[in-house]
CSV table of C-alpha atoms and ligand atoms in Angstrom, one decimal:
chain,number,residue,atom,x,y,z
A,1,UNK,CA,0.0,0.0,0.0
A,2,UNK,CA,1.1,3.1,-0.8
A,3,UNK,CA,2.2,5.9,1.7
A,4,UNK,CA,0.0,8.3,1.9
A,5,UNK,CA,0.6,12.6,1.9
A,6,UNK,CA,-0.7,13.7,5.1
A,7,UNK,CA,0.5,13.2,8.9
A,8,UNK,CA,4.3,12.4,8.9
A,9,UNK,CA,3.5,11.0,5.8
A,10,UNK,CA,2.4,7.6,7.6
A,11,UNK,CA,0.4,5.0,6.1
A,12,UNK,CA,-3.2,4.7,6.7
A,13,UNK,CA,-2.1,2.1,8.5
A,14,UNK,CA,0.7,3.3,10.9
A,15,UNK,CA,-1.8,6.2,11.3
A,16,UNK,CA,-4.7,4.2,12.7
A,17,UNK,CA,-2.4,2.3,15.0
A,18,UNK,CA,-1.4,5.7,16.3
A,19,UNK,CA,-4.4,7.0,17.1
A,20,UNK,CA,-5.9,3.8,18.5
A,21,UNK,CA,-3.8,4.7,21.9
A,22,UNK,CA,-4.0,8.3,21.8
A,23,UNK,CA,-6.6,11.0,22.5
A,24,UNK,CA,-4.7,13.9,21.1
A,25,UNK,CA,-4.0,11.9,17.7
A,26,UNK,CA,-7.8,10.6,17.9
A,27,UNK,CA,-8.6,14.8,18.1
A,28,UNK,CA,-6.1,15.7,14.9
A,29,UNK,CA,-7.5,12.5,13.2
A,30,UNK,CA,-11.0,14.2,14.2
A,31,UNK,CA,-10.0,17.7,12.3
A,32,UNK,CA,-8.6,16.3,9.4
A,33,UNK,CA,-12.0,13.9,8.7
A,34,UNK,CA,-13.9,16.7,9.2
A,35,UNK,CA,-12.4,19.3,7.0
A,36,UNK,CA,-12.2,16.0,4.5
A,37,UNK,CA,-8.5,15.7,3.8
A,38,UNK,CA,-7.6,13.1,1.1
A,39,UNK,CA,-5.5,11.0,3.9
A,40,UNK,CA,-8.2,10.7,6.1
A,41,UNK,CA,-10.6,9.1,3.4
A,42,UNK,CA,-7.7,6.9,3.4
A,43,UNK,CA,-7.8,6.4,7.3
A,44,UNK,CA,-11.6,5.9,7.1
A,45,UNK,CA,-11.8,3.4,4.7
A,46,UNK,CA,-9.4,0.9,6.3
A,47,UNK,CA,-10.8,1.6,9.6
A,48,UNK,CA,-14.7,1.1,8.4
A,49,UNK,CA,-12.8,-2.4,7.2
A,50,UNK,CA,-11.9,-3.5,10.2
A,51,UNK,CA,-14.3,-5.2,12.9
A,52,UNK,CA,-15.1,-2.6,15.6
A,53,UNK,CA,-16.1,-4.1,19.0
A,54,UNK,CA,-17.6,-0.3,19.3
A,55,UNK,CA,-21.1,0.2,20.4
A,56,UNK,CA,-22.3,3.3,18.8
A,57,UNK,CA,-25.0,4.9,21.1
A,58,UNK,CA,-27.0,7.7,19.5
A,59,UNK,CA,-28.7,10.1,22.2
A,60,UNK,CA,-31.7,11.7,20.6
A,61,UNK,CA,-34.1,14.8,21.7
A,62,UNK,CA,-35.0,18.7,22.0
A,63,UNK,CA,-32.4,20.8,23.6
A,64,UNK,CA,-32.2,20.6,27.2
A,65,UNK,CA,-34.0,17.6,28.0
A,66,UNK,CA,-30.9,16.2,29.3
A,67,UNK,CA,-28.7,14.4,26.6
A,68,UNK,CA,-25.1,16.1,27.6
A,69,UNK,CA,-26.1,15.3,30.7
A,70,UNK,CA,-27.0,11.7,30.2
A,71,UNK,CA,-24.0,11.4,28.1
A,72,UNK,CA,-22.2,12.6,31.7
A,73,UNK,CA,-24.1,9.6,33.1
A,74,UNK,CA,-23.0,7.0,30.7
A,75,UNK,CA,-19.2,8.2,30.6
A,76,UNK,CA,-18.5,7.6,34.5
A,77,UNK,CA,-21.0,4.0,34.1
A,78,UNK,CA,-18.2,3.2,31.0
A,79,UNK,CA,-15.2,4.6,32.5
A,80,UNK,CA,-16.0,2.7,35.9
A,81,UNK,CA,-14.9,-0.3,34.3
A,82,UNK,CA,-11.9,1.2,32.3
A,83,UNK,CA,-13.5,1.6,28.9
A,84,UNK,CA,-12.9,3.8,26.6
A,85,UNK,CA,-15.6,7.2,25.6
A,86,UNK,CA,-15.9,9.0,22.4
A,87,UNK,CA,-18.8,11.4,22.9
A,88,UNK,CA,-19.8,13.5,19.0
A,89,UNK,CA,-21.9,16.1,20.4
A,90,UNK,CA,-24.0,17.8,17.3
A,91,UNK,CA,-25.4,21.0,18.3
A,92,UNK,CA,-27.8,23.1,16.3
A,93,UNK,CA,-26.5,26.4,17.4
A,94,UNK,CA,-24.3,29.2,16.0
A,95,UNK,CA,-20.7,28.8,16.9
A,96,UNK,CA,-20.9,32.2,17.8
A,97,UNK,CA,-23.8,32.2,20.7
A,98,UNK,CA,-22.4,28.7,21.6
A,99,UNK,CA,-25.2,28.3,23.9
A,100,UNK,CA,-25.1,24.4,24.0
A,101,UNK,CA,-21.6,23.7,23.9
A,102,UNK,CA,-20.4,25.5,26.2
A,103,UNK,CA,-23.2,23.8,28.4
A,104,UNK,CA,-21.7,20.4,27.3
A,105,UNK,CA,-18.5,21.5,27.8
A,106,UNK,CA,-19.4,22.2,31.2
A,107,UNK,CA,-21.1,19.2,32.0
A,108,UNK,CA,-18.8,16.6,30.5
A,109,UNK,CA,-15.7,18.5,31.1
A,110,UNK,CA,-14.8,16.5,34.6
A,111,UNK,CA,-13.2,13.9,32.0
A,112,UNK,CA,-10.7,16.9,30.3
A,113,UNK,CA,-8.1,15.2,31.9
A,114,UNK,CA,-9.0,11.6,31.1
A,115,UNK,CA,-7.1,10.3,28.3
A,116,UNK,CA,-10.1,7.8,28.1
A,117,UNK,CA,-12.9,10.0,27.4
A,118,UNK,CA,-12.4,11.7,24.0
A,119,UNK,CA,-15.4,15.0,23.5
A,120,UNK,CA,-16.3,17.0,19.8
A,121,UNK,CA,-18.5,19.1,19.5
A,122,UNK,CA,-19.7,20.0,16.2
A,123,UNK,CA,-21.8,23.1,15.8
A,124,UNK,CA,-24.1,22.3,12.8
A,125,UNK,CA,-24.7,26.3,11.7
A,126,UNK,CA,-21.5,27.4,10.2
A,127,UNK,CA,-20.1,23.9,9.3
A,128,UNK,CA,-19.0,23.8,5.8
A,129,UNK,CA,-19.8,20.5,4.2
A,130,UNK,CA,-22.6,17.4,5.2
A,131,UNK,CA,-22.9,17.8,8.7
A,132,UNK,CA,-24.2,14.6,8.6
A,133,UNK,CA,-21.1,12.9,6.4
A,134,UNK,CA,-19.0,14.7,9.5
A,135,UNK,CA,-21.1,13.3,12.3
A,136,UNK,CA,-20.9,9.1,10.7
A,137,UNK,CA,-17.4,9.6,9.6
A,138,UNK,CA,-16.6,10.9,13.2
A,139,UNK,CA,-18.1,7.9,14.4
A,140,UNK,CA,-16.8,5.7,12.5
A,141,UNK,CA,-13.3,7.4,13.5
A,142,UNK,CA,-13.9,7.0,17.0
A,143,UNK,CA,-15.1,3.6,16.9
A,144,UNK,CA,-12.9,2.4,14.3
A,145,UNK,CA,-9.8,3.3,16.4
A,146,UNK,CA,-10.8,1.7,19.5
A,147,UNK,CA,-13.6,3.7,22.0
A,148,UNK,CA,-15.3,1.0,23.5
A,149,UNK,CA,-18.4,3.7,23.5
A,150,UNK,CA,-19.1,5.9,21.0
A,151,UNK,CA,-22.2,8.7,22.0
A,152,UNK,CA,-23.2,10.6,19.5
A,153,UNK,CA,-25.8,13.4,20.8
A,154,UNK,CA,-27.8,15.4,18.5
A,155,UNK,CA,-31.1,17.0,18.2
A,156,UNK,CA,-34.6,15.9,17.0
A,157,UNK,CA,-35.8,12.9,15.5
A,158,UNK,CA,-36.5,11.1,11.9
A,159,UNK,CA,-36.4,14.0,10.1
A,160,UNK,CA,-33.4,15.7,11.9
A,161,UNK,CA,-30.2,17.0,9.6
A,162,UNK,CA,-28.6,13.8,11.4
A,163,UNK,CA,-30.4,11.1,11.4
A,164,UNK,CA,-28.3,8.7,14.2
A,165,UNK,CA,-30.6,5.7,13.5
A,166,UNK,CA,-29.0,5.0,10.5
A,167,UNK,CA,-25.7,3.9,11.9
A,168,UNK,CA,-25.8,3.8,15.6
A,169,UNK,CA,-26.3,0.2,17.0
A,170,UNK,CA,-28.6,1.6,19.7
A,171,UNK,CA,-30.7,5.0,18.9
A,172,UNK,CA,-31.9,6.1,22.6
A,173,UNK,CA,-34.6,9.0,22.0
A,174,UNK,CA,-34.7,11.0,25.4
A,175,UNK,CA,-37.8,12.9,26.5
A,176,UNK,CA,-39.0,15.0,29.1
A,177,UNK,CA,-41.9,15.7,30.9
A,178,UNK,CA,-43.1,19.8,30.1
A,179,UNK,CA,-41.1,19.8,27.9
A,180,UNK,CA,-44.0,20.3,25.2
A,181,UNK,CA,-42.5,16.7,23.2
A,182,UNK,CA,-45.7,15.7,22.1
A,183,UNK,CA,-45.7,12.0,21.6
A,184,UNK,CA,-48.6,11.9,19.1
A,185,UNK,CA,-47.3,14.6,17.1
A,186,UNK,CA,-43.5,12.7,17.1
A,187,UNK,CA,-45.0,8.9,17.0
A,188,UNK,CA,-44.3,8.6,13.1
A,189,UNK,CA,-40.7,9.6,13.8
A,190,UNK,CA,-40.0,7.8,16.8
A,191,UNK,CA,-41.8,4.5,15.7
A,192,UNK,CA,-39.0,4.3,13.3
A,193,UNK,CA,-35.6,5.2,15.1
A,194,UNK,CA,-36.3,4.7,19.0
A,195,UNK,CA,-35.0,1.4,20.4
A,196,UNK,CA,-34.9,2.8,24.2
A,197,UNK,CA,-37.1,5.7,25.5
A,198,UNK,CA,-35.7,7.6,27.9
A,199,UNK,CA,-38.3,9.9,30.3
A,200,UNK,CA,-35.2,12.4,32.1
A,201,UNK,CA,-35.8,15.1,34.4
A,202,UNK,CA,-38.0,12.0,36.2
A,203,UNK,CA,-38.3,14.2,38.8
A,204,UNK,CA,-40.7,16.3,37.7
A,205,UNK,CA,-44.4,16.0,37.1
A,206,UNK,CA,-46.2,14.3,34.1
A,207,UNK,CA,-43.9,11.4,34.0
A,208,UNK,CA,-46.2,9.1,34.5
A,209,UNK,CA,-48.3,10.8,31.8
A,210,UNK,CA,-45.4,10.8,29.2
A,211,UNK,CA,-44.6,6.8,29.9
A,212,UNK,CA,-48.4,5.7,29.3
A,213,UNK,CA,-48.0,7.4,26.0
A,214,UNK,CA,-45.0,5.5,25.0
A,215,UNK,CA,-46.7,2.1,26.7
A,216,UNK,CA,-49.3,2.8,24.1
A,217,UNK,CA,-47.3,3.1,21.1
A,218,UNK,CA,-48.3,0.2,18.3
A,219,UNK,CA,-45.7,-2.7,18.0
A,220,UNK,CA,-42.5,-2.1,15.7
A,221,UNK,CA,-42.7,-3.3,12.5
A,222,UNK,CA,-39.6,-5.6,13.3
A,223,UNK,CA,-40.9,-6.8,16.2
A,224,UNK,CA,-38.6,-5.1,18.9
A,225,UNK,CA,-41.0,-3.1,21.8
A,226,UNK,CA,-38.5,0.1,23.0
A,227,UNK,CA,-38.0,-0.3,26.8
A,228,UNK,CA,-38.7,3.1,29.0
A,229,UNK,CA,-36.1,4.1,31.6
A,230,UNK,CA,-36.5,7.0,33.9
A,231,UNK,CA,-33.4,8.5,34.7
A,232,UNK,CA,-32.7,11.6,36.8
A,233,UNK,CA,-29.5,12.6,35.4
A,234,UNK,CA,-28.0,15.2,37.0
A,235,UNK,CA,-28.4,12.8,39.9
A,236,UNK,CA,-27.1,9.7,38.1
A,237,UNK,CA,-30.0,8.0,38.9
A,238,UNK,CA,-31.5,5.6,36.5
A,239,UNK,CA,-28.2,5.6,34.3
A,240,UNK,CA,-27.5,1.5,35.2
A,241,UNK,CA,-31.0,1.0,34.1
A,242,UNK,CA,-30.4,2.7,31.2
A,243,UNK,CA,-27.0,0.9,30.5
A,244,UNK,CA,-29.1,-2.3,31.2
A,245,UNK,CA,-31.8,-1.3,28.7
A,246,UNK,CA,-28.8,0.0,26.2
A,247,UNK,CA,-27.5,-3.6,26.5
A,248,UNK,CA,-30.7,-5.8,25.9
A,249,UNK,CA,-31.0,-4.0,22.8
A,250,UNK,CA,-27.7,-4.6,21.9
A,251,UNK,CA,-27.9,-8.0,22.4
A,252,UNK,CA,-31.0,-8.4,20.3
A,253,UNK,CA,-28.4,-7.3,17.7
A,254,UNK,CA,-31.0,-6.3,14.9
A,255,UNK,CA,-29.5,-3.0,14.9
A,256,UNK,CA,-26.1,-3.9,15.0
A,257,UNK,CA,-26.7,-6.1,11.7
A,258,UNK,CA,-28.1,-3.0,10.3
A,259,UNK,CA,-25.1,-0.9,11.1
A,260,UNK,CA,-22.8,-3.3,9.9
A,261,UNK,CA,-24.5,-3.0,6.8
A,262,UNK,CA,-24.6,0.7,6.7
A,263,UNK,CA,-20.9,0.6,7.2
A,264,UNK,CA,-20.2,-1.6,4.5
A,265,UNK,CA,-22.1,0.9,1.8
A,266,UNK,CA,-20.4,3.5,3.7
A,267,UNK,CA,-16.5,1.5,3.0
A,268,UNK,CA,-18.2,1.2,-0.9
A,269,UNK,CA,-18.7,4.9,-0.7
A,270,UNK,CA,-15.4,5.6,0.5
A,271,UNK,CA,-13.6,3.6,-2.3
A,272,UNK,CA,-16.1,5.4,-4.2
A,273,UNK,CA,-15.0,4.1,-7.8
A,274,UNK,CA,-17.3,1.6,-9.7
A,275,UNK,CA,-17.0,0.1,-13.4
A,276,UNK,CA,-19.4,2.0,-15.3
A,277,UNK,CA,-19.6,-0.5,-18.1
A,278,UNK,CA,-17.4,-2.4,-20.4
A,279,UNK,CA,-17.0,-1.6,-24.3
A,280,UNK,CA,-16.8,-4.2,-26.5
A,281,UNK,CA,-16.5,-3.6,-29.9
A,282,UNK,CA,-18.8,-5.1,-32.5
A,283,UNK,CA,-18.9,-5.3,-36.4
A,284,UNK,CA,-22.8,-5.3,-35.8
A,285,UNK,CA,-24.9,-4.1,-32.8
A,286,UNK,CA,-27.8,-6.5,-34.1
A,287,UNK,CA,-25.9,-9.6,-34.8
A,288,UNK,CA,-24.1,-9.3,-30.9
A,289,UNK,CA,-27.3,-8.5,-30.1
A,290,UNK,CA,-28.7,-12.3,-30.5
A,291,UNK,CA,-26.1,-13.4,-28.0
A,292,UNK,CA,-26.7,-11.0,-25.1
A,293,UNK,CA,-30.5,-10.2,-25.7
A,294,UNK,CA,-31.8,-13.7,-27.2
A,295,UNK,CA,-29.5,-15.9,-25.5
A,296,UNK,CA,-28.3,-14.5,-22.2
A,297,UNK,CA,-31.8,-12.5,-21.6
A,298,UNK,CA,-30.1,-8.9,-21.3
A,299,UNK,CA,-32.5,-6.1,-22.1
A,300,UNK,CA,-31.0,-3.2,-24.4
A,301,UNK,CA,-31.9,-0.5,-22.5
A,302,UNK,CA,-30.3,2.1,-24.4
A,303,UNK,CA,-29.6,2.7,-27.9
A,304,UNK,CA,-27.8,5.9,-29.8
A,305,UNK,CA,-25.4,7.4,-31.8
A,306,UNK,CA,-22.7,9.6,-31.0
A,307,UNK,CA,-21.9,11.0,-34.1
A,308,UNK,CA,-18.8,12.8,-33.0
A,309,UNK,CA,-17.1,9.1,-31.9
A,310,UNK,CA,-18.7,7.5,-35.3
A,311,UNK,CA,-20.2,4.6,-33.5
A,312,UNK,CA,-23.6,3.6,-32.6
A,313,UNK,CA,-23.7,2.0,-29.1
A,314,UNK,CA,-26.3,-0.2,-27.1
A,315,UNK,CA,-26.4,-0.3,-23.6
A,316,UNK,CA,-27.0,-3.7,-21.6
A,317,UNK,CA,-27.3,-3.6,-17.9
A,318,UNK,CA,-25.6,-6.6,-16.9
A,319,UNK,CA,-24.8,-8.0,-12.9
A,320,UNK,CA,-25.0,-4.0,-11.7
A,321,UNK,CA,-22.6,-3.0,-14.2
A,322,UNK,CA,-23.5,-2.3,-18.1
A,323,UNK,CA,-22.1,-3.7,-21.2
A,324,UNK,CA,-21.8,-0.7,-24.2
A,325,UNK,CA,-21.7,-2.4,-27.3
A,326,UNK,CA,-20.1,-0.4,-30.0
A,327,UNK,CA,-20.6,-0.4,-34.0
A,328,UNK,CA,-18.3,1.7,-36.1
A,329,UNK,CA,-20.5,4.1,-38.4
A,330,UNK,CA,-18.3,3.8,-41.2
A,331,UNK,CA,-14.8,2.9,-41.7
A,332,UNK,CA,-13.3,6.2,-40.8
A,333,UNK,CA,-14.1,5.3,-36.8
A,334,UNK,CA,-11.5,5.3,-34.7
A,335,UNK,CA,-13.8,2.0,-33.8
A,336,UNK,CA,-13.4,0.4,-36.9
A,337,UNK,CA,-9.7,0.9,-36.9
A,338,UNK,CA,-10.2,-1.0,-33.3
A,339,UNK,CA,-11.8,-3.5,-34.9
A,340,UNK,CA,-9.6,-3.9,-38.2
A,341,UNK,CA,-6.4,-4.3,-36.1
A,342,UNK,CA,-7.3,-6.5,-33.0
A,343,UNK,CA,-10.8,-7.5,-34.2
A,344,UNK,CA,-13.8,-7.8,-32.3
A,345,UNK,CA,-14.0,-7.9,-28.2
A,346,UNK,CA,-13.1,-5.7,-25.5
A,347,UNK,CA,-12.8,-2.2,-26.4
A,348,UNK,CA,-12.6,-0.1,-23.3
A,349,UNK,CA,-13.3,-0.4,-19.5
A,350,UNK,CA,-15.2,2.5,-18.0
A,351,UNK,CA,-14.6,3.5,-14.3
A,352,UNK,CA,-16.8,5.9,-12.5
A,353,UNK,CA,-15.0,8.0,-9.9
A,354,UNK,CA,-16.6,10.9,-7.6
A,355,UNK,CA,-12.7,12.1,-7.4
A,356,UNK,CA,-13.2,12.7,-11.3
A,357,UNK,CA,-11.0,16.1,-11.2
A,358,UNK,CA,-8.6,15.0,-8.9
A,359,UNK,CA,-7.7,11.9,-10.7
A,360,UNK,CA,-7.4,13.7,-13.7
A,361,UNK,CA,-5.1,16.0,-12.3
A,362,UNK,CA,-2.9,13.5,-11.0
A,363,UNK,CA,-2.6,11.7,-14.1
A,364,UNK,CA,-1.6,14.5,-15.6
A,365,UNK,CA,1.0,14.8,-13.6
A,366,UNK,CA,2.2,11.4,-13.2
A,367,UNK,CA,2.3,11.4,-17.2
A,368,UNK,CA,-0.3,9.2,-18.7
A,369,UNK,CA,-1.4,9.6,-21.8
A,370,UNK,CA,-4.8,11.4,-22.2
A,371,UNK,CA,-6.9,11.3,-25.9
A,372,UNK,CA,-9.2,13.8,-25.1
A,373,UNK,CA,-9.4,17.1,-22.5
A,374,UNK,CA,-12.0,16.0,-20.1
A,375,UNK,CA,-15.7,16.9,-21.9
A,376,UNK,CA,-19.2,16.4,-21.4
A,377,UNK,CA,-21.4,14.2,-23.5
A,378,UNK,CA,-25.1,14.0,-24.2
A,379,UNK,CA,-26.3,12.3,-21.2
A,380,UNK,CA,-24.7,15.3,-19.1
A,381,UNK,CA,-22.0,13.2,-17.8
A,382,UNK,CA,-18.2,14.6,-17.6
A,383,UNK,CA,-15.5,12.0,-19.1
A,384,UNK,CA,-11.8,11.4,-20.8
A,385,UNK,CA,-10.1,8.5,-22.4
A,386,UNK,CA,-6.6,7.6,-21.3
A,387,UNK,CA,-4.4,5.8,-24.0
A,388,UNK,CA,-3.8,2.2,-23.5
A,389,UNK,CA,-0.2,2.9,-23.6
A,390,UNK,CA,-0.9,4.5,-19.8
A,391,UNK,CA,-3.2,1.6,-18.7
A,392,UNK,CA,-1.7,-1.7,-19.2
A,393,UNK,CA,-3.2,-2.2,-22.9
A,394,UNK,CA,-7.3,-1.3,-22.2
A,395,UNK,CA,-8.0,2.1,-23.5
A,396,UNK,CA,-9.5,3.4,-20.1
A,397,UNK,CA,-12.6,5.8,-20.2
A,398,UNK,CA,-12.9,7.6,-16.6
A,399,UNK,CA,-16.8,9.3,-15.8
A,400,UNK,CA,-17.3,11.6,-13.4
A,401,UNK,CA,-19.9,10.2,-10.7
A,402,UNK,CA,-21.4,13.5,-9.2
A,403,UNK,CA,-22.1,13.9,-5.8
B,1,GDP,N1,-34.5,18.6,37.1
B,1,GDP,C1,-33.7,18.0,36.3
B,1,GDP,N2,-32.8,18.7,35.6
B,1,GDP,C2,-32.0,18.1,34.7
B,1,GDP,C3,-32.0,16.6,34.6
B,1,GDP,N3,-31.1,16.3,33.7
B,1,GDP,C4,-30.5,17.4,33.3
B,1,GDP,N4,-31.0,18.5,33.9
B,1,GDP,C5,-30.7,19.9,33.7
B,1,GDP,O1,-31.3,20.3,32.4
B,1,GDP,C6,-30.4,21.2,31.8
B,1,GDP,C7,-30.1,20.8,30.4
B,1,GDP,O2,-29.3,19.6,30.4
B,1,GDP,P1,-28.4,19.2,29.2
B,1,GDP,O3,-27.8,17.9,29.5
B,1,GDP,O4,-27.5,20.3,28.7
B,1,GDP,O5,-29.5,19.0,28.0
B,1,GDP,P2,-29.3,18.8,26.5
B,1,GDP,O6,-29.5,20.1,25.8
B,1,GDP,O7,-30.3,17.8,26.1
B,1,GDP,O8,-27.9,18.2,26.3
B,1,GDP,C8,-29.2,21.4,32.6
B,1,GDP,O9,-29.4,22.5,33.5
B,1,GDP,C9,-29.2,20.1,33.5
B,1,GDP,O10,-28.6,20.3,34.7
B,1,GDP,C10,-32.9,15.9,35.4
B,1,GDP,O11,-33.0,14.7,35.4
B,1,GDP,N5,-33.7,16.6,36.2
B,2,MG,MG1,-26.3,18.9,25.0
């Protein structure tokens, strides 16, 4: 594997080693995933590749019901037995009033000194770039390296700007009473994304209220019922039952398959590069197409001509790829030249790539040999051919995959 350009010029590798020991690496790695440096899509991939014992603990619900606080709770229940704490707090406020972060900071900041408790917080106003993208890859950082608890706190539910469900293991939605969280009004949303309710501030009135309301909720599609802790969190109290509630549903391990899932698209994301299609080159679109449509059952989904390459070409979607089959116009073709000196058969192997400009860039530079200045064809998509010469003998066609 190739070194890579960033930190000390380690490999992803040496990197991730680093930081699985080290809060104040873990906190660079942090900053370089979230302002999206090239090395750290590096760092994220192989770490998303490797198992994670992590459990990944998303804390859900309106500002100031008690999540920070909570999150306080869970550290100390974690640390107790010397594990390890990433807590990604995502906070809706400016970076300028601060409001909620400075709260967290406060309330969580009895661990600054612990190397074992790592904090972020990630105002979501100002943030350049997917705040959501930030918030997973952070995760996936912290548990990827080692945390033996990842929290990631963040406001609202379903239909918030980060929607934890989708790759914590266990998505705990915390509620208050008074707090004006109407249950009816939020039972769509929570239906879908709460394994464990929460009812904090358990010391005030209406609680009992608020938990018939959740008892009464219809059964989950997938069969798991939400348990309801009460916790009074600024007192610790309720936090082992919580813990115990945050552990059944671990164990029922739907939600871990789920993740595990999520992480694996998210790893295919990260390498980010697919084979658009394969070209092979054909004396007659109509004659290839009795092997691939008659006898293999492959639909031609697309046919046209691009004039300006002096073919006619069919599209096949084949095994979540494509085939392009390609049939000079005339003999002037660059195609039929193909053809005339290798004959028929593979013509070309087309790679999408999200990293479209940055690869050209750096082919450029490292030499290769490109036919054409990157240009835009009639379906809107953004390509250039690299010479054979460059590619070990395939004439290379790269498409820009947009974001
Ligand atoms: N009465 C009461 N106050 C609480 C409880 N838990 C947290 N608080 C207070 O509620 C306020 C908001 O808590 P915080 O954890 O920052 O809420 P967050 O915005 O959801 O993170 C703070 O002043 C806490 O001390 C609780 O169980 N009972
Ligand atoms: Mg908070």
């Amino acid at each position: 594997m190739g070194r890579h350009q960033g930190r000390n010029r380690l490999t992803p590798e040496e990197w991730a080693d680093r930081i699985a020991g080290n809060v104040r690496e873990l906190a660079r790695a942090a900053t370089s995933v979230e302002n999206r440096r090239p090395e750290a899509e590096a760092l994220l991939r192989l770490l998303s590749e490797r198992a994670s014992g992590a459990l990944i603990v998303g804390l859900t619900g309106s500002p100031g019901v008690g999540k920070s606080t909570l999150a306080d709770g869970l550290i100390r229940a974690w640390r107790a037995e010397s594990k390890t704490v990433a807590v990604i707090a995502v906070d809706p406020t400016s970076p300028q009033s601060g409001g909620a972060i400075l709260g967290d900071r406060i309330r969580m900041q009895r661990h600054w000194d612990d190397p074992g408790v790592f904090i972020r917080s990630m105002a979501t106003r100002g943030h350049t770039g997917g705040v959501a993208r930030a918030t997973s890859d952070l995760a996936l950082l912290c548990a990827g390296s080692g945390r033996d608890l990842v929290i990631v706190e963040t406001v609202g539910v379903g239909q918030s700007e980060v929607d934890v469900a989708g790759f914590a293991d266990v998505a705990v939605v915390v509620l208050a009473p008074g707090m004006g969280d109407d249950v009816q009004a939020m039972k769509a949303g929570l239906m879908e994304v709460a394994d464990v309710f929460t009812i904090n501030k358990a010391d005030r009135e209406g609680v009992e209220q608020l938990e018939r309301e959740l008892h009464q909720l219809p059964p989950r599609a997938d069969g798991w019922t939400p348990s309801v802790v009460k916790t009074v969190a600024h007192l610790g109290q309720g936090i082992a039952e919580l813990r115990e509630a945050i552990d059944k549903c671990r164990q029922a391990n739907f939600r871990a398959r789920r993740a595990a899932a999520l992480w694996a698209k998210r790893a295919e994301q990260h390498a980010g590069w697919s084979i658009d299609h394969l070209g092979v080159a054909v004396r007659s679109i109509d004659k290839a197409l009795g092997f691939y449509r008659d006898s293999l059952g492959f639909d031609a989904a697309h046919r046209e001509t691009v004039a300006h390459e002096g073919v006619n070409v069919a599209m096949l979607p084949a095994a979540g790829s494509r085939i392009e089959l390609i049939e000079p116009l005339d003999d002037g073709s660059a195609v039929a030249k193909f053809i005339a000196g290798r004959g028929e058969g593979l013509h070309h192997v087309a790679l999408r790539t999200p990293r479209f400009r940055e690869t050209v860039e750096r082919l450029r530079t490292s030499g290769a040999r490109l036919i054409n200045e990157p240009r835009t064809g009639a379906g809107g998509h953004t390509y250039v051919f690299v010479h054979p010469e460059s590619t070990g003998g395939v004439l290379l066609e790269l498409i820009e995959e947009k974001e």
